[in-house]
mmCIF file of C-alpha atoms in Angstrom:
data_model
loop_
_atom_site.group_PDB
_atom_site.id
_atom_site.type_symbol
_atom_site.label_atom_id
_atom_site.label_comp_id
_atom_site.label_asym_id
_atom_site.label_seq_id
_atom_site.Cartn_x
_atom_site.Cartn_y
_atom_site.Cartn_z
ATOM 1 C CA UNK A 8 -12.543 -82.990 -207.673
ATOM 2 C CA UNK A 9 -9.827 -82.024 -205.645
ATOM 3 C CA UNK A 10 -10.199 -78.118 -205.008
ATOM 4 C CA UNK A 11 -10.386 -77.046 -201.610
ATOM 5 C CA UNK A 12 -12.568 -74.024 -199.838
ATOM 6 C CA UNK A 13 -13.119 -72.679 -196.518
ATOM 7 C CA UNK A 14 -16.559 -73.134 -195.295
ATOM 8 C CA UNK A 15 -17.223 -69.750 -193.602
ATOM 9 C CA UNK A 16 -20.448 -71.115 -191.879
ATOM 10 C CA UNK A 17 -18.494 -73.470 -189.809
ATOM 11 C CA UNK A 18 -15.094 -72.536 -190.247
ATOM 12 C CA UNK A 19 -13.703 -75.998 -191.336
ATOM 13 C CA UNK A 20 -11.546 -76.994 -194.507
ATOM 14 C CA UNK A 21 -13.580 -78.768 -197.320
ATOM 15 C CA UNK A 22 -12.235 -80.483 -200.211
ATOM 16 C CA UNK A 23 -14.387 -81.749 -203.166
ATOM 17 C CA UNK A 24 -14.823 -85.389 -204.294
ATOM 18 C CA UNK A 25 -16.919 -84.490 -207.280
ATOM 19 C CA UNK A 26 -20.484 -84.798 -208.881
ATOM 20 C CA UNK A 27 -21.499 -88.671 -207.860
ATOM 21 C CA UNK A 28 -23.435 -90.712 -205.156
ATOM 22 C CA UNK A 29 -20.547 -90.095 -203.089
ATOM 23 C CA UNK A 30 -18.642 -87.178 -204.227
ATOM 24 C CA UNK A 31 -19.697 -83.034 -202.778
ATOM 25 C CA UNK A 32 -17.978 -81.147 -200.487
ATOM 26 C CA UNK A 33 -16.677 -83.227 -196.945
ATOM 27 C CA UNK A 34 -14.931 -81.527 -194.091
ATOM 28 C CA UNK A 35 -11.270 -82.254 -193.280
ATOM 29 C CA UNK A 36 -11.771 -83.059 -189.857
ATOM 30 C CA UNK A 37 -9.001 -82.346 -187.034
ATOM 31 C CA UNK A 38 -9.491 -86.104 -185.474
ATOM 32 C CA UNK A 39 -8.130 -89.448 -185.716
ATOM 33 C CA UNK A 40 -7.002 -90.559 -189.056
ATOM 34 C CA UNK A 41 -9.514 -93.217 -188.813
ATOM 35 C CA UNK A 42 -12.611 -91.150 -188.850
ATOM 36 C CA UNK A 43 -11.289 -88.700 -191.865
ATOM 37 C CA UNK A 44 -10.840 -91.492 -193.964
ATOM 38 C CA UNK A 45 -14.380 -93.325 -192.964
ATOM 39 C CA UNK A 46 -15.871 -89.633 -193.373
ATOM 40 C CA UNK A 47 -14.314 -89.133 -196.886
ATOM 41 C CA UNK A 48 -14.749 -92.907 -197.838
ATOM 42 C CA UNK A 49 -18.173 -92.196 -197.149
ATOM 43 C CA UNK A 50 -19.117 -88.985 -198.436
ATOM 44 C CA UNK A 51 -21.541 -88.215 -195.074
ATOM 45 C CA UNK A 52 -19.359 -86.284 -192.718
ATOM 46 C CA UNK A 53 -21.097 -85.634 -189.291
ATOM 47 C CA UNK A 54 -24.645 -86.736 -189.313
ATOM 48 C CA UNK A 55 -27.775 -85.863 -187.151
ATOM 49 C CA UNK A 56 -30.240 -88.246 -186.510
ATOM 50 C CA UNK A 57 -33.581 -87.694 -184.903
ATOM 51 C CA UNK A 58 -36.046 -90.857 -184.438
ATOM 52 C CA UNK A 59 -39.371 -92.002 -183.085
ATOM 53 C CA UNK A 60 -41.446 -89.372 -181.325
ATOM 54 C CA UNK A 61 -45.095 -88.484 -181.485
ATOM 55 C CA UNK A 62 -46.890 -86.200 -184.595
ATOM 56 C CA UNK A 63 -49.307 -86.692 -182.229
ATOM 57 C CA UNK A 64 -49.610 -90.365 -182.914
ATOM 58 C CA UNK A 65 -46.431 -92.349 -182.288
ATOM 59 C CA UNK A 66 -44.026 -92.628 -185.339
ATOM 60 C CA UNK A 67 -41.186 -94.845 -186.316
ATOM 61 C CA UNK A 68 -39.557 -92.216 -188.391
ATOM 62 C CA UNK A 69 -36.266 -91.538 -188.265
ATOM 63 C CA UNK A 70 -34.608 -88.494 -190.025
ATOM 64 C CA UNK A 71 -31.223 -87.104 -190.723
ATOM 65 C CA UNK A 72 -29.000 -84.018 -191.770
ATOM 66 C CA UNK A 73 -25.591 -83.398 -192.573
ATOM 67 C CA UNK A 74 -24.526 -80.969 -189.519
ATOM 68 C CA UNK A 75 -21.974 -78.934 -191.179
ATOM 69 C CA UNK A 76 -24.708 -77.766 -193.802
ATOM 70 C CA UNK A 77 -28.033 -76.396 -193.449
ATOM 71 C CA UNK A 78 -31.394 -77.180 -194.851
ATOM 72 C CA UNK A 79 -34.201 -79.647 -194.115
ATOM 73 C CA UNK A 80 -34.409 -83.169 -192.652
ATOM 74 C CA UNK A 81 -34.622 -86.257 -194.955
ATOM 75 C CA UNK A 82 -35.587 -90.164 -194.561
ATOM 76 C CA UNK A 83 -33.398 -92.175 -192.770
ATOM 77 C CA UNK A 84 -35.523 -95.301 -192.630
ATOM 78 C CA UNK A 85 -37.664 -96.346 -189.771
ATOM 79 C CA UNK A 86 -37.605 -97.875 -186.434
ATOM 80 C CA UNK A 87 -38.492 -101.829 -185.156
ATOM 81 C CA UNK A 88 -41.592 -99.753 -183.534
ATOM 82 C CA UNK A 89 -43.423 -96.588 -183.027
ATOM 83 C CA UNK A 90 -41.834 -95.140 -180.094
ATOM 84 C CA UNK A 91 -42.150 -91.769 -178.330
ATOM 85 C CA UNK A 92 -39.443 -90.809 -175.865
ATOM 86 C CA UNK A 93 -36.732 -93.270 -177.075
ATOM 87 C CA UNK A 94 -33.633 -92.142 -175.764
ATOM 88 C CA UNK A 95 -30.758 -92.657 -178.310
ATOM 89 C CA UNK A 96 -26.343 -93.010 -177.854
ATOM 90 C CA UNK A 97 -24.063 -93.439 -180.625
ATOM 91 C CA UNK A 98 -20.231 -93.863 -181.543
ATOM 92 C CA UNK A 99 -18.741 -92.834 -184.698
ATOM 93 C CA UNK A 100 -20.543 -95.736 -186.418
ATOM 94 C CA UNK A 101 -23.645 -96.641 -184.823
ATOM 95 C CA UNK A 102 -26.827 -95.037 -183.105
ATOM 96 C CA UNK A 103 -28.596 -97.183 -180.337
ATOM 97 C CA UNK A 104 -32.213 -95.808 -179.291
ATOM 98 C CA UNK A 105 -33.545 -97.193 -176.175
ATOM 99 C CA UNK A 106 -36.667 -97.714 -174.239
ATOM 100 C CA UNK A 107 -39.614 -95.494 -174.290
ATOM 101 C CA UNK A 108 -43.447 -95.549 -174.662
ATOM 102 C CA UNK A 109 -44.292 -98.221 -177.024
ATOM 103 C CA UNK A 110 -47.993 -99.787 -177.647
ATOM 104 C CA UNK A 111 -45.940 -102.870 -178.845
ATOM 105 C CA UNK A 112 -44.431 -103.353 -175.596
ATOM 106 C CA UNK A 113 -46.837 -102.970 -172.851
ATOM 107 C CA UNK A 114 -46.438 -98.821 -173.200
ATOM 108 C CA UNK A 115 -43.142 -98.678 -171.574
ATOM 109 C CA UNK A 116 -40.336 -100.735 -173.501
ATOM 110 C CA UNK A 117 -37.110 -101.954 -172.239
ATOM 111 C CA UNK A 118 -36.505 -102.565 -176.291
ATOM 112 C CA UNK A 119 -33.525 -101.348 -178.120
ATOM 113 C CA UNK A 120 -32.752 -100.901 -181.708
ATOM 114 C CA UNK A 121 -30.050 -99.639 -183.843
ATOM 115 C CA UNK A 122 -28.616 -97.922 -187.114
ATOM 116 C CA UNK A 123 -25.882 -97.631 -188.780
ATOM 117 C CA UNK A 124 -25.115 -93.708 -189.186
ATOM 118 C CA UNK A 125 -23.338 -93.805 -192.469
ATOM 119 C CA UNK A 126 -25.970 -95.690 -194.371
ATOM 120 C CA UNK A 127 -29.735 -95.280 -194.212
ATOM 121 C CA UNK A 128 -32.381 -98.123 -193.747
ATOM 122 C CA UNK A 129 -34.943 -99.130 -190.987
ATOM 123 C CA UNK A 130 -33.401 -100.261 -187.289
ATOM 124 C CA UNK A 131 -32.837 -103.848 -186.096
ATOM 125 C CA UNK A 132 -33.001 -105.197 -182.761
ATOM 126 C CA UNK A 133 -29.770 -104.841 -180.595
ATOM 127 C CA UNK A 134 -30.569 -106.261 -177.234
ATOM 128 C CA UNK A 135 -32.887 -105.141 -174.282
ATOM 129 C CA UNK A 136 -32.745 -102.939 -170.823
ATOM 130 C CA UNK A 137 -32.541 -103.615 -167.720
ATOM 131 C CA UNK A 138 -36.352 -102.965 -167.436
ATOM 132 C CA UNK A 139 -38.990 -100.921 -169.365
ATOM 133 C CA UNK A 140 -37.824 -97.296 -169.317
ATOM 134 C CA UNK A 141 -39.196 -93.878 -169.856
ATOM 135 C CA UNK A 142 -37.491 -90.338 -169.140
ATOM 136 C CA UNK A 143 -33.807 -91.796 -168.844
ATOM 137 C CA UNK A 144 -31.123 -89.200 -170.028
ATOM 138 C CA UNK A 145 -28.533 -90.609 -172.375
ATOM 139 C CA UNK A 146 -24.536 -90.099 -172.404
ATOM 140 C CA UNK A 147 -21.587 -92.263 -173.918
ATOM 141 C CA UNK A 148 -18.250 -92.231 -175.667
ATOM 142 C CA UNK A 149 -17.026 -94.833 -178.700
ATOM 143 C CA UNK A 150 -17.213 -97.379 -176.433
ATOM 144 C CA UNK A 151 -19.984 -97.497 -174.104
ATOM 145 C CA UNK A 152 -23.638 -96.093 -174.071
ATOM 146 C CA UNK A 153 -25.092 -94.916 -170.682
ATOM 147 C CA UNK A 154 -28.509 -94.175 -169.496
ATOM 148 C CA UNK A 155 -29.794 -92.790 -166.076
ATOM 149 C CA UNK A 156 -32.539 -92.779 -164.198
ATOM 150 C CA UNK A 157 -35.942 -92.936 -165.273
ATOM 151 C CA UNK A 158 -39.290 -94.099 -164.557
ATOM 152 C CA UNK A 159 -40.978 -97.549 -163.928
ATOM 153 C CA UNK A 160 -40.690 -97.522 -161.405
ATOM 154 C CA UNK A 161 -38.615 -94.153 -160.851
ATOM 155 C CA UNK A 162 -35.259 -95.267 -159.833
ATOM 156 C CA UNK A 163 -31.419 -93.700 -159.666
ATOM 157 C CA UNK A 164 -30.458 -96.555 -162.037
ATOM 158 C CA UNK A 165 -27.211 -96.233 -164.411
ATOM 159 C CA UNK A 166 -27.105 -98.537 -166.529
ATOM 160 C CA UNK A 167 -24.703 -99.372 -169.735
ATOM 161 C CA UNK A 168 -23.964 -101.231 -173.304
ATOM 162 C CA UNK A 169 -20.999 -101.498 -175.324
ATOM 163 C CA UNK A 170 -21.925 -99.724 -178.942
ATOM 164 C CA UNK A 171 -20.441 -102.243 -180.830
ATOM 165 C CA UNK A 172 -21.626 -105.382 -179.182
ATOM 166 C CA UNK A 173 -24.889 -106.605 -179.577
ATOM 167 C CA UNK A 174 -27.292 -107.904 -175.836
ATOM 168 C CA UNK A 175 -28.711 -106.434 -172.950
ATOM 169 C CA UNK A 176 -27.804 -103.994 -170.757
ATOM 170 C CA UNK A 177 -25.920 -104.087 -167.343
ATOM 171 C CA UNK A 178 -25.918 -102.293 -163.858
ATOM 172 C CA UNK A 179 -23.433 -99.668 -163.658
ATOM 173 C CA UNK A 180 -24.331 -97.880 -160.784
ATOM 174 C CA UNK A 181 -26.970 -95.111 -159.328
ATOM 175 C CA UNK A 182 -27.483 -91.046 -159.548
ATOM 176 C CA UNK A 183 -26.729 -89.215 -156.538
ATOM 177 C CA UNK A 184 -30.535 -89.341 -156.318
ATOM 178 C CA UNK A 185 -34.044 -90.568 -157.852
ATOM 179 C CA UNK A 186 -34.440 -88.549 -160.901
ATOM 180 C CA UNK A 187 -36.554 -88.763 -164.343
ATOM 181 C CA UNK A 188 -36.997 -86.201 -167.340
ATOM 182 C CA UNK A 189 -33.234 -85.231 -167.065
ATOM 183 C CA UNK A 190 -30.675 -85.058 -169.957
ATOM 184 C CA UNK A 191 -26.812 -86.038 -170.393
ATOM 185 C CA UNK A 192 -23.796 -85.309 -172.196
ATOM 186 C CA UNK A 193 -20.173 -86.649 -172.589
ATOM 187 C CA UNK A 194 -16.557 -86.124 -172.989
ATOM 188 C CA UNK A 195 -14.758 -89.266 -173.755
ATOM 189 C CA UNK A 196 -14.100 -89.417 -170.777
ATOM 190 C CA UNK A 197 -16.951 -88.331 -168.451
ATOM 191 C CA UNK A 198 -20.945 -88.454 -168.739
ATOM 192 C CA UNK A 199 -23.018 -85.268 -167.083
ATOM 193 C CA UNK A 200 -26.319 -85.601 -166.679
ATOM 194 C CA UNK A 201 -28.807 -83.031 -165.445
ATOM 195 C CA UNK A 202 -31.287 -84.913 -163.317
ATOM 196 C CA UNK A 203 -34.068 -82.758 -164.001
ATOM 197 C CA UNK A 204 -37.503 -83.985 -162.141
ATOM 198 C CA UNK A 205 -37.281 -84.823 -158.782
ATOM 199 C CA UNK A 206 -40.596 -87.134 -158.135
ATOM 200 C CA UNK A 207 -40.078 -87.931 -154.298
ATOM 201 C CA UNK A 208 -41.281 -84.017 -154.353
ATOM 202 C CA UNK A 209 -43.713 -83.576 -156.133
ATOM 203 C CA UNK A 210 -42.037 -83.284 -159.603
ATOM 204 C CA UNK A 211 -39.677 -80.574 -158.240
ATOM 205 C CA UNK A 212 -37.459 -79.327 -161.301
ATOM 206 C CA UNK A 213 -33.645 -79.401 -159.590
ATOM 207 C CA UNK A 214 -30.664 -77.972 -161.019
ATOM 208 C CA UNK A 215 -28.197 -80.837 -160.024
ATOM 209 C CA UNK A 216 -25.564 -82.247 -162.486
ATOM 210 C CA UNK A 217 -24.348 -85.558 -161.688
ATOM 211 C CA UNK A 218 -21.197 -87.213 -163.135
ATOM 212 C CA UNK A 219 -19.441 -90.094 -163.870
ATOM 213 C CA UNK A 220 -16.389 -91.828 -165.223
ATOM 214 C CA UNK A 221 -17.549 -93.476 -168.548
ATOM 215 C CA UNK A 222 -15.366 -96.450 -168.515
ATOM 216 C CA UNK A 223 -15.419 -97.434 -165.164
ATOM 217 C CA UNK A 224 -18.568 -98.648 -162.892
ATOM 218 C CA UNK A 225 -19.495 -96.881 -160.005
ATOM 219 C CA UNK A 226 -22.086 -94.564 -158.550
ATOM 220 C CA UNK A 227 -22.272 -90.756 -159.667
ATOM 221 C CA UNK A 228 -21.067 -87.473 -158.285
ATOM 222 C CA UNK A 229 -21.773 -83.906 -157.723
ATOM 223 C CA UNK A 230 -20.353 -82.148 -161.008
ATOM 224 C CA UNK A 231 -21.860 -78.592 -160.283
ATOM 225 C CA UNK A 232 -25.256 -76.988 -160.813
ATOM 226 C CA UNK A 233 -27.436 -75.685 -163.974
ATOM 227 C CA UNK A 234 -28.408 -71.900 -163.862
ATOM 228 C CA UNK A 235 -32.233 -72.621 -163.237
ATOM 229 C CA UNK A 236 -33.893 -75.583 -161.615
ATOM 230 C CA UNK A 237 -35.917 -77.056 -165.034
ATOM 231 C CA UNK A 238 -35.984 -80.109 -167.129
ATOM 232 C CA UNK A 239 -33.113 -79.004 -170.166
ATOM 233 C CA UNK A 240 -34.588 -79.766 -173.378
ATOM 234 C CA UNK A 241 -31.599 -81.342 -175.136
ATOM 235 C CA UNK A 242 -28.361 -81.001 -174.392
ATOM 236 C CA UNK A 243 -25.198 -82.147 -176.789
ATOM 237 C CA UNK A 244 -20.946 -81.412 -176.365
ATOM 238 C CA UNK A 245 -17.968 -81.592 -178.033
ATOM 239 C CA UNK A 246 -14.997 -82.390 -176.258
ATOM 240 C CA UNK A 247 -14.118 -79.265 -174.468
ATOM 241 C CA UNK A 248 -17.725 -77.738 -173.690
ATOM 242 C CA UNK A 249 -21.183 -79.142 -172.963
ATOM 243 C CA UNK A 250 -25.073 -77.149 -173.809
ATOM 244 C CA UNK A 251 -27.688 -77.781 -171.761
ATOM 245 C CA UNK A 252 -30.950 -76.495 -174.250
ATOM 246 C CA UNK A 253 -33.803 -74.551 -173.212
ATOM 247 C CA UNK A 254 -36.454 -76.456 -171.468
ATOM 248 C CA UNK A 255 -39.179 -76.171 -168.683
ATOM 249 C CA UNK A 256 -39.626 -75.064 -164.710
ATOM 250 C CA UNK A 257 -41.800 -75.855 -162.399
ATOM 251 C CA UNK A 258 -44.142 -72.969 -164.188
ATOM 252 C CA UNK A 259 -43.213 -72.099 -167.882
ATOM 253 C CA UNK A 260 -41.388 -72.716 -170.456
ATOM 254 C CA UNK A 261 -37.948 -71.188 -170.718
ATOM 255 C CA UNK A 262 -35.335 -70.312 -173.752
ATOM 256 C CA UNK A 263 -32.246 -70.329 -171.530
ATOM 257 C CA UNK A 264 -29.404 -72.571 -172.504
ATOM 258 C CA UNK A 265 -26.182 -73.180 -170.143
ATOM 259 C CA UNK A 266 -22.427 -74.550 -170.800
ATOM 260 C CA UNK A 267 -19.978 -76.250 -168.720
ATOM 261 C CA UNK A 268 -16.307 -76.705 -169.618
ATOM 262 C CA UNK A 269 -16.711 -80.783 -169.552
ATOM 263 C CA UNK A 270 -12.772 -81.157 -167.885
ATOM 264 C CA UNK A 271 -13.768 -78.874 -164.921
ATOM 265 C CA UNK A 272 -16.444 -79.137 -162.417
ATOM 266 C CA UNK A 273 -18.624 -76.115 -161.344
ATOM 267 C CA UNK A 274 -21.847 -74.800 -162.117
ATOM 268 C CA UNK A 275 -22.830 -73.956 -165.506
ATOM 269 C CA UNK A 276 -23.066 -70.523 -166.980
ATOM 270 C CA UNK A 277 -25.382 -68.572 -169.621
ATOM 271 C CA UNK A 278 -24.857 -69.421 -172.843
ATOM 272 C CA UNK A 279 -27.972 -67.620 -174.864
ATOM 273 C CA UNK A 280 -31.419 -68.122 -175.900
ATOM 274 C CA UNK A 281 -32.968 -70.471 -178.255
ATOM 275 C CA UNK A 282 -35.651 -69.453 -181.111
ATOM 276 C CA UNK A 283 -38.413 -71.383 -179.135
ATOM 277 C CA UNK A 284 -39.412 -72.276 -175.307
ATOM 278 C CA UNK A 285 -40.029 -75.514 -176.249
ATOM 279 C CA UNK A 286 -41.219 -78.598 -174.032
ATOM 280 C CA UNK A 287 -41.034 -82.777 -174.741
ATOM 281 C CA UNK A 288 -37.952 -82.569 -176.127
ATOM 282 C CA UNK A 289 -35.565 -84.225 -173.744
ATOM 283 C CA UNK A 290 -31.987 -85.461 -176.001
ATOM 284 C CA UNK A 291 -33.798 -83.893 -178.699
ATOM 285 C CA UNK A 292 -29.997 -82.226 -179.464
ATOM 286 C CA UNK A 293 -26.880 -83.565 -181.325
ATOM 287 C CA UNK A 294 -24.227 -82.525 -182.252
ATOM 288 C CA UNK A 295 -20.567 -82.716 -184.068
ATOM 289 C CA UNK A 296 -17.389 -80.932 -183.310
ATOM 290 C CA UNK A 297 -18.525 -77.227 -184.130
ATOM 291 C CA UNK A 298 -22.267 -77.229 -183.869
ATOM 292 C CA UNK A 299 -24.816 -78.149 -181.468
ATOM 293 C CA UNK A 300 -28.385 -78.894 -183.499
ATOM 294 C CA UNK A 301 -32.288 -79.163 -181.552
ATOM 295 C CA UNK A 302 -35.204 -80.628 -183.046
ATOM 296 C CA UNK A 303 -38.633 -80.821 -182.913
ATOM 297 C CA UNK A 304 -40.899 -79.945 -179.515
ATOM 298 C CA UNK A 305 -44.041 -78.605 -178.658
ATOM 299 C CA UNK A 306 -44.783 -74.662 -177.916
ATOM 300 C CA UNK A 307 -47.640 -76.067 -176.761
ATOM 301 C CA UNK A 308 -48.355 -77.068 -180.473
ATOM 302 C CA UNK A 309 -45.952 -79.515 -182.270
ATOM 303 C CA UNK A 310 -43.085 -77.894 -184.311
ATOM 304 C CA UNK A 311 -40.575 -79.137 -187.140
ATOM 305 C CA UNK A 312 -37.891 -76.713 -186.617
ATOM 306 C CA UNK A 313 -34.153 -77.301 -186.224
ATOM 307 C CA UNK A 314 -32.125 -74.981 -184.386
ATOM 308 C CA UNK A 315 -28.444 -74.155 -183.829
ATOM 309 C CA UNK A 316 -25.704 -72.724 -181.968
ATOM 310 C CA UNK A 317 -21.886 -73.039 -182.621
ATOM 311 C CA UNK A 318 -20.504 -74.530 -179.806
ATOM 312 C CA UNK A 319 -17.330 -72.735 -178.869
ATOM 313 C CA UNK A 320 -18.586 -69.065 -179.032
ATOM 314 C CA UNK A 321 -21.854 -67.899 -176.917
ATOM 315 C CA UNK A 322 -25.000 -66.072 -178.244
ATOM 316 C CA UNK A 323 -28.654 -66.988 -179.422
ATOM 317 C CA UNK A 324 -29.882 -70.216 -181.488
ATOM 318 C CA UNK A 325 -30.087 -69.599 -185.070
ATOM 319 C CA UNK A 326 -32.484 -71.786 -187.722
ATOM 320 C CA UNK A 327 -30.929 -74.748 -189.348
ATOM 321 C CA UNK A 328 -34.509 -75.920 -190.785
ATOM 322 C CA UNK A 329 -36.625 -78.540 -190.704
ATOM 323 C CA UNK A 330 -37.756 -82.058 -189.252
ATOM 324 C CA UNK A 331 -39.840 -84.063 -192.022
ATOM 325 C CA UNK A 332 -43.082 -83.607 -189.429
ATOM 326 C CA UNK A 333 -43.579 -81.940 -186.444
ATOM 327 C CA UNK A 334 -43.246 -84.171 -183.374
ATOM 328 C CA UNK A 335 -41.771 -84.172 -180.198
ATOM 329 C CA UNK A 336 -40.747 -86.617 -177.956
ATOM 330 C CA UNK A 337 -37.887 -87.850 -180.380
ATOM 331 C CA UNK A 338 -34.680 -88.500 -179.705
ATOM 332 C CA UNK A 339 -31.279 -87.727 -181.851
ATOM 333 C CA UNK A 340 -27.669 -89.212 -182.017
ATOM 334 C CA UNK A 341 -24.409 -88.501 -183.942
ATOM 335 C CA UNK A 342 -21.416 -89.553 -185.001
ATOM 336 C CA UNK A 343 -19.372 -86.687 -184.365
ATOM 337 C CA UNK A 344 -19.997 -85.431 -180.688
ATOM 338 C CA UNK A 345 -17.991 -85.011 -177.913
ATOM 339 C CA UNK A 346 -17.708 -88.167 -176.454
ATOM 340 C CA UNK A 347 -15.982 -89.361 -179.716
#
């Protein structure tokens, strides 16, 4: 206990606490003094968590990783319900999944549940949307948790929570237009969200990024645009850069992935390929301050692999391993990404 090493695979300081429930090798972490000392406290560093999703029938699963290592998925614990398409936010201590298709709620649920990252055990109710929801993309910081657009009926809706207080969910303001099947990502300051299907015409995939400022209310803006009109399959940031993940156009499946700097508007640029053109995995990604992780999807067949990219250089997905099943339609949060 005590020694220190430099973790070559994600070029971070480790220390070790020793040989016990609590005790292996945790990152020293360039953030607030706060989350080193929860993180070492702890023992869990930056978690990934993946829940719900479809294997084909619905699951309640919920699985995690440590990001800064690599190797397979294990239990978490399990959701209030079986739930594909839950769409999930998180601060540095709790993961919120929300809405989705749900037999328990008259298919589309306007339910929400939550975890608390550093421990594992099944969900509990937090509060409920604004309406039943499927296809909304999620974004957030600490404090709030955001979701946009969606479907029943298909709307521009933003709408909001604050992480650490349990209830319902509140109007924050619209998209710059009607959108469903998009994804999101956030600074601490600012949510992007690819708007991805455009149902007015006829499911159009568009390449618009919206934004907004996270702790104000207010309707969106033009940030820039994605490099190809499609619906990104997970997307996930630290505080400097955002990935949008591979995905699907109006014809095929692709393996592109894009980056924006998250300070500066403009349209996104190439960042590599991913191991799989993948679809159903909208917010499938997560992430924590070096590494950007996908999971799960369907090629057309369902898959189990995890994938990942380190987030400040460029270049092709690499595997991380595996989910506990192969599903899609999951969602995943952390407590490390870059809206924290």
């Amino acid at each position: 206990p005590g020694s220190l090493r430099f973790n070559t695979d994600t070029a971070h300081l480790e220390y070790f606490r020793g040989d016990n429930e609590r005790g292996g090798w945790v990152e020293m972490n360039a953030e607030p003094a706060s989350m080193i000392l929860c993180n070492a406290n702890l023992g869990t560093g930056h978690r990934g968590i993946w829940a719900g999703g479809a294997t084909p029938s619905l699951t309640d699963q919920i699985d995690y990783v440590t990001i800064s290592t690599l190797g397979n998925a294990q239990d978490f614990g399990n959701l209030v319900a079986s739930t594909a398409q839950p769409k999930g936010v998180s601060s540095r201590t709790r993961g919120v999944f929300a809405g989705g298709y749900s037999p328990n709620d008259s298919s589309k649920s306007d339910k929400m549940d939550f975890v608390t990252i550093s421990s594992t055990g099944n969900a509990s109710d937090f509060g409920n949307l604004l309406s039943g929801k499927v296809g909304m993309a999620p974004m957030g910081n600490e404090i709030r948790g955001m979701w946009a657009g969606g479907t029943s009926p298909i709307d521009n809706v933003i709408q909001y929570i604050t992480i650490a207080s349990l209830g319902n969910a509140q109007d924050f303001g619209d998209s710059t237009e009607v959108n469903y099947a998009g994804d999101a990502l956030a600074s601490s300051t600012r949510g992007v969200h690819a708007l991805g299907l455009d149902p007015p015409n006829s499911n159009a995939r568009i390449n618009v990024l919206d934004t907004v400022e996270i702790m104000s209310t207010g309707n969106a803006t033009d940030f820039g645009d994605l490099t190809t009109a499609r619906m990104p399959s997970g997307s996930a940031s630290n505080a400097v850069r955002g990935i949008y993940g591979h995905g699907e156009t109006a014809s095929a499946k692709v393996v592109t992935m894009d980056f924006i700097t998250m300070a500066t508007k403009g349209n996104a640029q190439d960042f590599g390929d991913s191991l799989n053109g993948v679809a159903n995995t909208q917010s499938s990604a997560c992430s924590s301050p070096t590494r950007a992780l996908w999971g799960g999807g369907a090629t057309p067949s369902k898959i189990d692999v995890i994938e990942f990219v380190e987030i400040m250089t460029t270049g092709n997905a690499v595997d991380f391993g595996n989910l506990q099943a192969s599903k899609d339609n999951i969602t995943a949060v952390s407590n490390g990404h870059g809206g924290l």
